[in-house]
Amino acid sequence: MQLLKHKSLFLKITPGYFRIILITAMMIAESGMSLLPPFLAGLLAESLFKTDQQFSYRLIILLWMALLLFQFFISFFTGYLTGKTGKEMLIRLKVYLFNHIQTLPLHYFHESKHGKTLSLIAYDAPVLSNFINTTLISVAPLAITFSGALVCMFLIDPVVASLSCLLIPFFILTTKIMRRKLRPIASSMLKEQAELMALAEENLSSIPIVKSYTREDTIASSFHDSSNRLLDYSISFIKINSIITPLIKLLATSIILVILWVTAEKISTGILTGPELVKLMMYGMLLSQPVSRMASIYGQYQQALSAASRIEKVLEIDKESLYLGDNAPDFKGNITFSNIQFGYPKTPLILKGIDLTIKAGETVAILGENGAGKSTLASLLLRFYTPKNGEILIDQVPITSYSIHSLRKKIGLVQQQIILQNCSVKENILFGKEDADDEEIMEAAKAAHAYPFIMQLPDGFETIIGDRGVKLSGGQQQRLSLARALLKNPPILILDEATAMFDPAGEIDFIENCKDLFKKATVILITHRPASLKLAERKFLLEKGKLTEIK
């Protein structure tokens, strides 16, 4: 079974062997009890038509009612436990998948659409979890029902039972034929679902651009086309899957007619009694149920297989080793880039031997055209990427000696593209240090000169700022981002076009206010703005992969 290739994934999300064994045992008990009604029906027929039976029909009916009551309780507890386990497994899978995705290297997110990643959690995870919990676990009870009914038929009449076995090769042949058609369609369905999610996420996240360029109709048309493709795949899947179940059911039900055909003469000659015929008929009907159910399981299996494959591909990506202990000491802030060479995958080198030494407490500005690699230097320092050659040292120790988690805790980053959460001002600042108290938050806001505008907001620090901080101006967003970075009290601070959203007067004010602040840290200032260069003690130009100092 191909799905067993993903058994490591199953072990991570299952709630424990005891729970699985208990559910399976209850399902098996329920299946075992389903074999009793045909036997009771035979006894009832004997008691009604024969006067010398030791069991009265009233006693048999009472036993049958007791059996039904017991089946009810077993079915209830099985359904409850199965449903509870399914939800727990789904949450475990989503949490495990989300945690893994968060630890993937940055290049994964640059190369993958966010919507496709979200679809793994929103669609693939439920498909896989539902199959494991409600479908896969029911295979054993169905097999027991089928085997039990067939054995009982053999005990009554081996010839009729042998004819019933003709169903098995037909079922195997049918599923093999349908498998070739279902597998690619199931895979295409999930891929198209991911594309649809990616399209929705991408356009909703850039809705101001969509509206400003009046592209609503174009985007709506693309969404409509993608939805229709998904619909076509879904209909094809349903069509093929809908053929399997009634086809198998037709054959399975035909068993009953075969029983009547074969046994008619036996009854007339007295070889087979009426009660035995009742038992054969009911066991034949019981035999058809697991066969029909197994036919529908096959379509679900193909969907689960595709979902498991997509999830496993992401889980197989090596994650960053974030948590290897907080082994980075308090940095003094000396930084050394030694012969750094770097290029993004499938692109030429953009850094061709960078050598730069920054003293602790120094403010250094790096200039250069867009795409020259200025922000890439900052990314390498944060270990978002790894140089192809050379090494980076902090206080004469290679940064690879520190865990990524402890390294990043000691570096503050303020980017041109501000990313804020849709929560309160206070919660956004706390992103820099989650255990900070109110006094620390206020001091960080004051240091970033964000305190005055925060106090003018409707609810001050408790004001909700909207998705990506949309309720704030660009300058306010950057001051809030700076406050978030300063709350860490980092010995190293990277300002990547941090004044890009400021007007000239605001930039000058920012520079004047930050002079004293920057004396407390080693600052790498990435900027195009001439006014911001006044903050720097040394200036460098990054051009054609080389770094030269500007005198």
Coordinates of C-alpha atoms in Angstrom, one line a residue:
M1 CA 0.0 0.0 0.0
Q2 CA 1.6 3.2 -1.2
L3 CA 0.2 5.3 1.6
L4 CA 2.4 3.3 4.1
K5 CA 5.4 5.2 2.6
H6 CA 4.2 8.1 4.7
K7 CA 4.0 6.0 8.0
S8 CA 6.4 8.5 9.7
L9 CA 3.8 11.2 9.1
F10 CA 1.1 9.0 10.6
L11 CA 3.1 8.3 13.7
K12 CA 3.5 12.1 14.3
I13 CA -0.2 12.8 14.3
T14 CA -1.9 9.7 15.8
P15 CA -3.0 10.2 19.4
G16 CA -1.5 6.9 20.6
Y17 CA -1.7 3.2 19.9
F18 CA -4.1 2.5 22.8
R19 CA -6.7 4.9 21.3
I20 CA -6.3 3.4 17.8
I21 CA -6.6 -0.2 19.2
L22 CA -9.7 0.7 21.2
I23 CA -11.4 2.2 18.2
T24 CA -10.5 -0.7 16.0
A25 CA -11.7 -3.2 18.7
M26 CA -15.0 -1.4 19.0
M27 CA -15.4 -1.4 15.2
I28 CA -14.6 -5.1 15.1
A29 CA -17.1 -5.8 17.8
E30 CA -19.7 -3.9 15.9
S31 CA -18.9 -5.8 12.8
G32 CA -19.0 -9.1 14.7
M33 CA -22.5 -8.3 16.0
S34 CA -23.7 -7.6 12.5
L35 CA -23.2 -11.3 11.8
L36 CA -25.8 -12.2 14.4
P37 CA -29.0 -10.9 12.9
P38 CA -29.1 -13.4 10.0
F39 CA -28.6 -16.2 12.5
L40 CA -31.4 -14.9 14.7
A41 CA -33.6 -14.5 11.6
G42 CA -33.0 -18.2 10.8
L43 CA -33.9 -19.2 14.4
L44 CA -37.0 -17.0 14.2
A45 CA -38.1 -18.6 11.0
E46 CA -37.6 -22.1 12.5
S47 CA -39.6 -21.1 15.7
L48 CA -42.5 -19.8 13.5
F49 CA -42.7 -22.8 11.2
K50 CA -41.7 -25.6 13.5
T51 CA -43.4 -26.5 16.7
D52 CA -40.5 -28.6 18.3
Q53 CA -38.0 -25.7 18.6
Q54 CA -36.6 -25.1 22.1
F55 CA -36.6 -21.3 21.6
S56 CA -39.8 -19.4 21.4
Y57 CA -40.1 -16.6 18.8
R58 CA -40.7 -14.1 21.7
L59 CA -37.4 -15.0 23.3
I60 CA -35.6 -14.6 19.9
I61 CA -37.2 -11.2 19.3
L62 CA -36.2 -10.1 22.8
L63 CA -32.6 -11.3 22.2
W64 CA -32.7 -9.4 18.8
M65 CA -33.9 -6.2 20.5
A66 CA -31.1 -6.6 23.1
L67 CA -28.6 -7.0 20.3
L68 CA -29.9 -3.8 18.6
L69 CA -29.7 -1.9 21.9
F70 CA -26.1 -3.1 22.4
Q71 CA -25.2 -2.2 18.8
F72 CA -26.6 1.3 19.4
F73 CA -24.3 1.9 22.4
I74 CA -21.3 0.5 20.6
S75 CA -22.0 2.6 17.5
F76 CA -22.5 5.7 19.6
F77 CA -19.2 5.3 21.5
T78 CA -17.4 4.3 18.4
G79 CA -18.7 7.4 16.5
Y80 CA -17.9 9.7 19.4
L81 CA -14.4 8.4 19.9
T82 CA -13.7 8.3 16.2
G83 CA -14.9 11.9 15.7
K84 CA -12.9 13.1 18.7
T85 CA -9.8 11.3 17.5
G86 CA -10.2 12.7 14.0
K87 CA -10.4 16.3 15.3
E88 CA -7.4 15.7 17.5
M89 CA -5.4 14.2 14.6
L90 CA -6.3 17.1 12.3
I91 CA -5.2 19.7 14.9
R92 CA -2.0 17.7 15.5
L93 CA -1.3 17.6 11.8
K94 CA -2.0 21.3 11.2
V95 CA 0.1 22.3 14.2
Y96 CA 3.0 20.0 13.2
L97 CA 2.8 21.2 9.6
F98 CA 2.6 24.9 10.6
N99 CA 5.5 24.6 13.0
H100 CA 7.6 22.9 10.3
I101 CA 6.8 25.5 7.7
Q102 CA 7.8 28.3 10.1
T103 CA 11.3 26.7 10.5
L104 CA 11.9 26.4 6.8
P105 CA 14.7 28.6 5.3
L106 CA 13.6 32.0 3.8
H107 CA 14.3 30.9 0.2
Y108 CA 11.4 28.4 0.5
F109 CA 9.0 31.3 1.0
H110 CA 10.6 33.3 -1.8
E111 CA 10.2 30.4 -4.2
S112 CA 6.7 29.2 -3.2
K113 CA 3.4 31.0 -3.4
H114 CA 2.0 31.6 0.1
G115 CA -1.5 30.5 -1.0
K116 CA -0.1 27.1 -2.0
T117 CA 1.5 26.7 1.4
L118 CA -1.7 27.7 3.1
S119 CA -3.7 25.1 1.1
L120 CA -1.5 22.4 2.7
I121 CA -3.0 23.3 6.0
A122 CA -6.5 24.3 4.8
Y123 CA -7.2 21.4 2.4
D124 CA -4.6 18.7 2.2
A125 CA -4.4 18.2 6.0
P126 CA -8.1 17.6 6.4
V127 CA -8.2 15.2 3.5
L128 CA -5.4 13.1 4.9
S129 CA -6.6 13.2 8.5
N130 CA -10.2 12.3 7.5
F131 CA -8.9 9.3 5.5
I132 CA -6.7 8.0 8.3
N133 CA -9.3 8.4 11.0
T134 CA -12.6 7.5 9.4
T135 CA -11.7 5.4 6.4
L136 CA -8.4 3.6 6.8
I137 CA -9.3 2.4 10.3
S138 CA -12.6 0.9 9.1
V139 CA -10.8 -1.5 6.6
A140 CA -10.3 -4.2 9.2
P141 CA -13.9 -4.3 10.5
L142 CA -15.1 -4.3 6.9
A143 CA -12.8 -7.3 6.1
I144 CA -14.1 -9.1 9.2
T145 CA -17.7 -8.5 8.2
F146 CA -17.0 -9.8 4.7
S147 CA -15.0 -12.8 5.9
G148 CA -17.5 -13.7 8.6
A149 CA -20.5 -13.5 6.2
L150 CA -18.7 -15.7 3.7
V151 CA -17.7 -18.3 6.3
C152 CA -21.3 -18.5 7.5
M153 CA -22.5 -19.0 4.0
F154 CA -20.0 -21.8 3.5
L155 CA -21.3 -23.5 6.6
I156 CA -24.8 -23.4 5.2
D157 CA -24.1 -24.1 1.6
P158 CA -20.6 -24.3 0.1
V159 CA -21.8 -24.1 -3.5
V160 CA -23.7 -20.8 -3.0
A161 CA -20.7 -19.4 -1.0
S162 CA -18.3 -20.4 -3.8
L163 CA -20.4 -18.6 -6.4
S164 CA -20.4 -15.5 -4.1
C165 CA -16.5 -15.6 -4.2
L166 CA -16.7 -14.7 -7.9
L167 CA -17.3 -11.1 -6.6
I168 CA -13.7 -10.8 -5.3
P169 CA -11.7 -11.0 -8.6
F170 CA -14.2 -8.7 -10.3
F171 CA -13.8 -6.1 -7.5
I172 CA -10.0 -6.3 -7.8
L173 CA -10.1 -5.9 -11.6
T174 CA -12.5 -2.9 -11.4
T175 CA -10.4 -1.1 -8.9
K176 CA -7.2 -1.6 -10.9
I177 CA -8.9 -0.1 -14.0
M178 CA -10.3 2.8 -12.1
R179 CA -7.0 3.5 -10.3
R180 CA -5.3 4.6 -13.5
K181 CA -8.0 7.2 -14.0
L182 CA -8.6 8.4 -10.4
R183 CA -5.0 8.9 -9.4
P184 CA -4.1 11.8 -11.8
I185 CA -7.4 13.4 -11.3
A186 CA -7.1 13.4 -7.5
S187 CA -3.6 14.9 -7.8
S188 CA -4.8 17.6 -10.3
M189 CA -7.7 18.5 -7.9
L190 CA -5.4 19.3 -5.0
K191 CA -3.0 21.2 -7.2
E192 CA -5.8 23.3 -8.7
Q193 CA -7.1 23.9 -5.2
A194 CA -3.7 25.2 -4.2
E195 CA -3.5 27.4 -7.3
L196 CA -7.0 28.8 -6.4
M197 CA -5.9 29.5 -2.8
A198 CA -2.7 31.1 -4.1
L199 CA -4.6 33.4 -6.5
A200 CA -7.0 34.5 -3.7
E201 CA -4.3 35.1 -1.2
E202 CA -2.0 37.0 -3.6
N203 CA -4.8 39.4 -4.8
L204 CA -6.4 40.0 -1.5
S205 CA -3.1 40.9 0.0
S206 CA -2.5 43.5 -2.8
I207 CA -6.1 44.8 -3.0
P208 CA -5.1 48.5 -3.0
I209 CA -3.1 47.9 -6.2
V210 CA -5.9 45.8 -7.7
K211 CA -8.4 48.7 -7.1
S212 CA -6.1 51.5 -8.1
Y213 CA -5.5 49.8 -11.5
T214 CA -9.2 48.8 -11.8
R215 CA -8.2 45.2 -12.3
E216 CA -11.1 43.7 -10.3
D217 CA -12.8 42.2 -13.4
T218 CA -9.5 40.7 -14.7
I219 CA -8.8 39.1 -11.3
A220 CA -12.4 37.9 -11.0
S221 CA -12.1 36.3 -14.4
S222 CA -8.9 34.5 -13.4
F223 CA -10.5 33.3 -10.2
H224 CA -13.5 32.2 -12.2
D225 CA -11.4 30.2 -14.7
S226 CA -9.4 28.5 -11.9
S227 CA -12.6 27.6 -10.1
N228 CA -14.0 26.1 -13.2
R229 CA -10.9 24.0 -13.8
L230 CA -11.2 22.8 -10.2
L231 CA -14.9 22.1 -10.8
D232 CA -14.1 20.1 -14.0
Y233 CA -11.5 18.0 -12.1
S234 CA -14.0 17.4 -9.3
I235 CA -16.8 16.4 -11.6
S236 CA -14.5 14.0 -13.4
F237 CA -13.5 12.5 -10.0
I238 CA -17.1 12.2 -8.9
K239 CA -18.1 10.7 -12.2
I240 CA -15.6 7.9 -12.1
N241 CA -16.0 7.3 -8.3
S242 CA -19.8 7.2 -8.8
I243 CA -19.4 4.4 -11.4
I244 CA -17.4 2.2 -9.0
T245 CA -19.8 2.1 -6.1
P246 CA -23.1 1.2 -8.0
L247 CA -21.2 -1.2 -10.2
I248 CA -19.9 -3.2 -7.3
K249 CA -23.2 -2.8 -5.5
L250 CA -25.0 -4.2 -8.6
L251 CA -22.8 -7.2 -8.6
A252 CA -23.0 -7.7 -4.9
T253 CA -26.8 -7.5 -4.9
S254 CA -26.8 -10.0 -7.7
I255 CA -25.5 -12.5 -5.2
I256 CA -28.9 -12.6 -3.7
L257 CA -30.5 -13.4 -7.0
V258 CA -27.9 -16.1 -7.6
I259 CA -28.7 -17.6 -4.2
L260 CA -32.4 -17.7 -5.1
W261 CA -31.6 -19.3 -8.5
V262 CA -29.3 -22.0 -7.1
T263 CA -31.4 -22.8 -4.0
A264 CA -34.8 -22.9 -5.6
E265 CA -34.5 -26.5 -6.6
K266 CA -32.8 -27.4 -3.3
I267 CA -35.7 -26.1 -1.3
S268 CA -38.2 -28.1 -3.4
T269 CA -36.2 -31.3 -2.9
G270 CA -35.8 -30.6 0.8
I271 CA -32.0 -30.4 0.7
L272 CA -32.2 -26.8 1.9
T273 CA -34.7 -25.6 4.5
G274 CA -36.6 -22.3 4.5
P275 CA -34.8 -20.9 7.6
E276 CA -31.4 -21.8 5.9
L277 CA -32.5 -19.8 2.8
V278 CA -33.4 -16.8 5.1
K279 CA -29.9 -17.0 6.6
L280 CA -28.2 -17.3 3.1
M281 CA -30.2 -14.3 1.8
M282 CA -29.3 -12.1 4.8
Y283 CA -25.7 -13.1 4.8
G284 CA -25.6 -12.3 1.1
M285 CA -27.0 -8.9 1.8
L286 CA -24.5 -8.5 4.6
L287 CA -21.7 -9.5 2.2
S288 CA -22.6 -6.8 -0.3
Q289 CA -22.2 -4.0 2.3
P290 CA -18.4 -4.2 2.9
V291 CA -17.8 -4.7 -0.8
S292 CA -19.7 -1.6 -1.8
R293 CA -18.0 0.3 1.0
M294 CA -14.5 -0.8 -0.1
A295 CA -15.3 0.5 -3.6
S296 CA -16.0 4.0 -2.2
I297 CA -12.9 3.9 0.0
Y298 CA -10.7 3.6 -3.1
G299 CA -11.5 7.1 -4.4
Q300 CA -10.8 8.5 -0.9
Y301 CA -7.6 6.6 -0.9
Q302 CA -6.4 8.3 -4.1
Q303 CA -7.1 11.7 -2.7
A304 CA -5.4 10.9 0.6
L305 CA -2.4 9.6 -1.3
S306 CA -2.0 12.9 -3.3
A307 CA -2.4 14.9 -0.1
A308 CA 0.2 12.9 1.8
S309 CA 2.6 13.2 -1.1
R310 CA 2.2 17.0 -1.2
I311 CA 2.6 17.3 2.6
E312 CA 5.6 15.0 2.7
K313 CA 7.4 17.1 0.0
V314 CA 7.3 20.1 2.4
L315 CA 8.2 18.0 5.4
E316 CA 11.3 16.6 3.6
I317 CA 12.7 20.2 3.1
D318 CA 15.5 20.7 5.6
K319 CA 14.5 23.2 8.3
E320 CA 16.7 25.7 10.0
S321 CA 18.4 24.5 13.2
L322 CA 16.8 27.4 15.2
Y323 CA 16.8 26.0 18.7
L324 CA 20.2 24.7 19.6
G325 CA 20.4 26.6 22.9
D326 CA 20.9 30.3 23.6
N327 CA 24.7 30.0 23.0
A328 CA 25.4 33.5 21.7
P329 CA 26.9 35.7 24.5
D330 CA 26.3 39.4 24.9
F331 CA 27.8 40.8 21.7
K332 CA 30.2 43.7 21.8
G333 CA 29.2 44.3 18.2
N334 CA 32.4 43.9 16.2
I335 CA 31.4 42.6 12.7
T336 CA 33.7 41.1 10.0
F337 CA 32.7 40.1 6.5
S338 CA 35.6 38.1 5.1
N339 CA 35.7 37.3 1.3
I340 CA 31.9 36.9 1.1
Q341 CA 30.7 35.5 -2.2
F342 CA 27.0 34.9 -2.8
G343 CA 24.4 34.4 -5.5
Y344 CA 20.8 33.3 -5.4
P345 CA 19.9 29.9 -7.0
K346 CA 20.2 29.9 -10.8
T347 CA 21.6 33.5 -10.8
P348 CA 25.1 34.9 -11.2
L349 CA 27.1 36.0 -8.1
I350 CA 25.9 39.4 -6.8
L351 CA 28.6 39.5 -4.0
K352 CA 32.1 38.8 -5.3
G353 CA 34.4 38.9 -2.4
I354 CA 33.2 41.3 0.2
D355 CA 35.6 42.3 2.9
L356 CA 34.3 44.7 5.6
T357 CA 35.1 45.2 9.3
I358 CA 32.8 47.2 11.5
K359 CA 33.9 48.2 15.0
A360 CA 31.6 47.9 18.0
G361 CA 29.4 50.9 18.4
E362 CA 30.2 52.2 14.9
T363 CA 27.5 53.3 12.4
V364 CA 28.3 52.3 8.8
A365 CA 26.3 53.2 5.7
I366 CA 26.1 51.0 2.7
L367 CA 25.0 52.6 -0.6
G368 CA 24.4 51.2 -4.0
E369 CA 21.8 50.8 -6.8
N370 CA 18.8 48.6 -6.4
G371 CA 19.8 45.0 -6.8
A372 CA 23.4 45.6 -5.9
G373 CA 23.2 43.3 -2.9
K374 CA 22.9 45.7 0.0
S375 CA 20.0 43.9 1.7
T376 CA 21.6 40.6 0.9
L377 CA 24.5 41.5 3.2
A378 CA 22.0 42.0 6.0
S379 CA 20.3 38.7 5.2
L380 CA 23.6 36.9 5.3
L381 CA 24.3 38.4 8.7
L382 CA 21.0 37.2 10.0
R383 CA 21.7 33.8 8.4
F384 CA 18.6 34.0 6.2
Y385 CA 21.1 32.7 3.6
T386 CA 24.5 31.1 3.7
P387 CA 27.5 32.5 1.7
K388 CA 28.9 30.3 -1.1
N389 CA 32.4 31.3 0.1
G390 CA 33.8 33.3 2.9
E391 CA 32.6 33.7 6.5
I392 CA 31.0 36.3 8.8
L393 CA 32.3 36.8 12.3
I394 CA 30.9 38.7 15.3
D395 CA 33.4 39.5 17.9
Q396 CA 35.9 37.3 16.0
V397 CA 33.6 34.2 16.3
P398 CA 32.0 32.8 13.1
I399 CA 28.2 33.3 13.3
T400 CA 27.8 29.6 12.3
S401 CA 29.0 28.8 15.8
Y402 CA 25.8 30.3 17.3
S403 CA 22.3 28.9 17.0
I404 CA 20.2 30.8 14.6
H405 CA 17.7 31.6 17.3
S406 CA 20.2 33.1 19.7
L407 CA 22.0 35.0 16.9
R408 CA 18.8 36.7 15.6
K409 CA 17.7 37.6 19.2
K410 CA 20.6 39.9 19.3
I411 CA 20.1 41.7 16.0
G412 CA 17.5 44.3 15.4
L413 CA 16.1 44.7 11.9
V414 CA 14.0 47.6 10.4
Q415 CA 13.1 47.0 6.8
Q416 CA 11.8 49.3 4.1
Q417 CA 8.9 46.9 3.6
I418 CA 7.3 47.1 7.0
I419 CA 5.4 44.0 8.1
L420 CA 3.0 44.6 11.0
Q421 CA 0.4 42.4 12.5
N422 CA -3.3 43.1 12.6
C423 CA -3.4 43.6 16.3
S424 CA -2.8 46.5 18.8
V425 CA 0.2 48.9 18.8
K426 CA 1.3 47.3 22.0
E427 CA 1.2 43.8 20.6
N428 CA 3.2 44.8 17.6
I429 CA 5.9 46.4 19.7
L430 CA 5.9 43.3 22.0
F431 CA 6.8 41.2 18.9
G432 CA 10.4 42.4 19.6
K433 CA 10.4 41.0 23.2
E434 CA 7.3 39.1 24.3
D435 CA 8.1 39.3 28.0
A436 CA 8.6 43.0 28.1
D437 CA 6.7 45.1 30.7
D438 CA 4.7 48.3 30.0
E439 CA 7.6 50.5 31.0
E440 CA 9.9 48.8 28.5
I441 CA 7.3 49.2 25.8
M442 CA 6.9 52.8 26.5
E443 CA 10.6 53.5 26.6
A444 CA 11.1 51.7 23.2
A445 CA 8.2 53.8 21.7
K446 CA 9.8 57.0 23.0
A447 CA 13.3 56.0 21.8
A448 CA 11.8 55.4 18.3
H449 CA 9.9 58.7 18.6
A450 CA 6.6 56.9 18.1
Y451 CA 5.2 57.8 21.5
P452 CA 3.6 61.1 20.5
F453 CA 1.6 59.7 17.6
I454 CA 0.6 56.6 19.5
M455 CA -0.9 58.7 22.3
Q456 CA -3.0 60.5 19.6
L457 CA -4.5 57.3 18.4
P458 CA -8.1 56.5 19.6
D459 CA -7.1 53.9 22.1
G460 CA -3.4 54.7 22.5
F461 CA -1.3 51.5 22.8
E462 CA -4.4 49.4 22.5
T463 CA -5.4 50.7 19.1
I464 CA -5.8 48.0 16.5
I465 CA -3.8 49.1 13.4
G466 CA -5.4 46.9 10.8
D467 CA -3.9 44.3 8.4
R468 CA -0.2 45.2 7.8
G469 CA -0.7 48.4 9.8
V470 CA -2.9 49.9 7.1
K471 CA -4.5 52.4 9.5
L472 CA -1.1 54.1 10.1
S473 CA 0.9 56.3 7.7
G474 CA 4.1 55.0 6.2
G475 CA 6.3 57.1 8.6
Q476 CA 4.2 55.8 11.6
Q477 CA 4.7 52.2 10.5
Q478 CA 8.4 52.6 10.3
R479 CA 8.6 54.3 13.8
L480 CA 6.6 51.4 15.1
S481 CA 8.9 48.9 13.4
L482 CA 11.9 50.7 14.9
A483 CA 10.3 50.6 18.4
R484 CA 9.8 46.9 17.9
A485 CA 13.5 46.4 17.1
L486 CA 14.7 48.7 19.9
L487 CA 12.6 46.8 22.5
K488 CA 15.1 43.9 22.0
N489 CA 17.9 46.3 23.0
P490 CA 20.1 44.8 20.3
P491 CA 23.8 45.2 20.2
I492 CA 23.6 45.2 16.4
L493 CA 20.9 47.2 14.5
I494 CA 20.2 47.0 10.8
L495 CA 18.2 49.8 9.2
D496 CA 17.3 48.8 5.7
E497 CA 15.9 52.0 4.0
A498 CA 14.4 52.8 7.4
T499 CA 13.6 56.4 6.3
A500 CA 12.1 55.6 2.9
M501 CA 8.6 56.5 4.1
F502 CA 9.6 59.8 5.7
D503 CA 9.2 63.2 4.2
P504 CA 12.4 65.4 4.2
A505 CA 11.4 67.2 7.5
G506 CA 10.5 63.9 9.1
E507 CA 13.8 62.3 8.0
I508 CA 15.8 65.2 9.5
D509 CA 13.9 64.9 12.7
F510 CA 14.5 61.2 12.7
I511 CA 18.2 61.7 12.2
E512 CA 18.6 64.2 15.0
N513 CA 16.7 62.0 17.4
C514 CA 18.7 58.9 16.6
K515 CA 22.2 60.2 17.0
D516 CA 22.3 59.4 20.7
L517 CA 20.4 56.2 20.2
F518 CA 22.8 54.8 17.7
K519 CA 25.8 55.2 20.1
K520 CA 24.5 52.2 22.0
A521 CA 24.7 49.7 19.2
T522 CA 26.7 48.8 16.1
V523 CA 24.5 50.1 13.2
I524 CA 24.4 49.0 9.6
L525 CA 22.6 51.7 7.6
I526 CA 21.4 50.7 4.2
T527 CA 20.1 53.8 2.4
H528 CA 19.7 55.9 -0.7
R529 CA 18.8 59.0 1.2
P530 CA 21.7 61.6 1.4
A531 CA 20.3 63.0 4.7
S532 CA 20.6 59.7 6.4
L533 CA 24.3 59.5 5.6
K534 CA 24.9 62.1 8.2
L535 CA 24.4 59.4 10.8
A536 CA 27.2 57.3 9.4
E537 CA 30.8 57.5 10.5
R538 CA 31.9 55.5 7.4
K539 CA 30.3 55.1 4.1
F540 CA 30.7 52.3 1.5
L541 CA 29.5 51.8 -2.1
L542 CA 28.4 48.4 -3.2
E543 CA 28.8 48.1 -6.9
K544 CA 29.3 45.1 -9.3
G545 CA 29.7 42.8 -6.3
K546 CA 32.5 44.8 -4.7
L547 CA 32.6 47.1 -1.8
T548 CA 34.6 50.3 -1.8
E549 CA 34.8 53.0 0.9
I550 CA 33.7 56.5 0.1
K551 CA 36.0 59.1 1.4

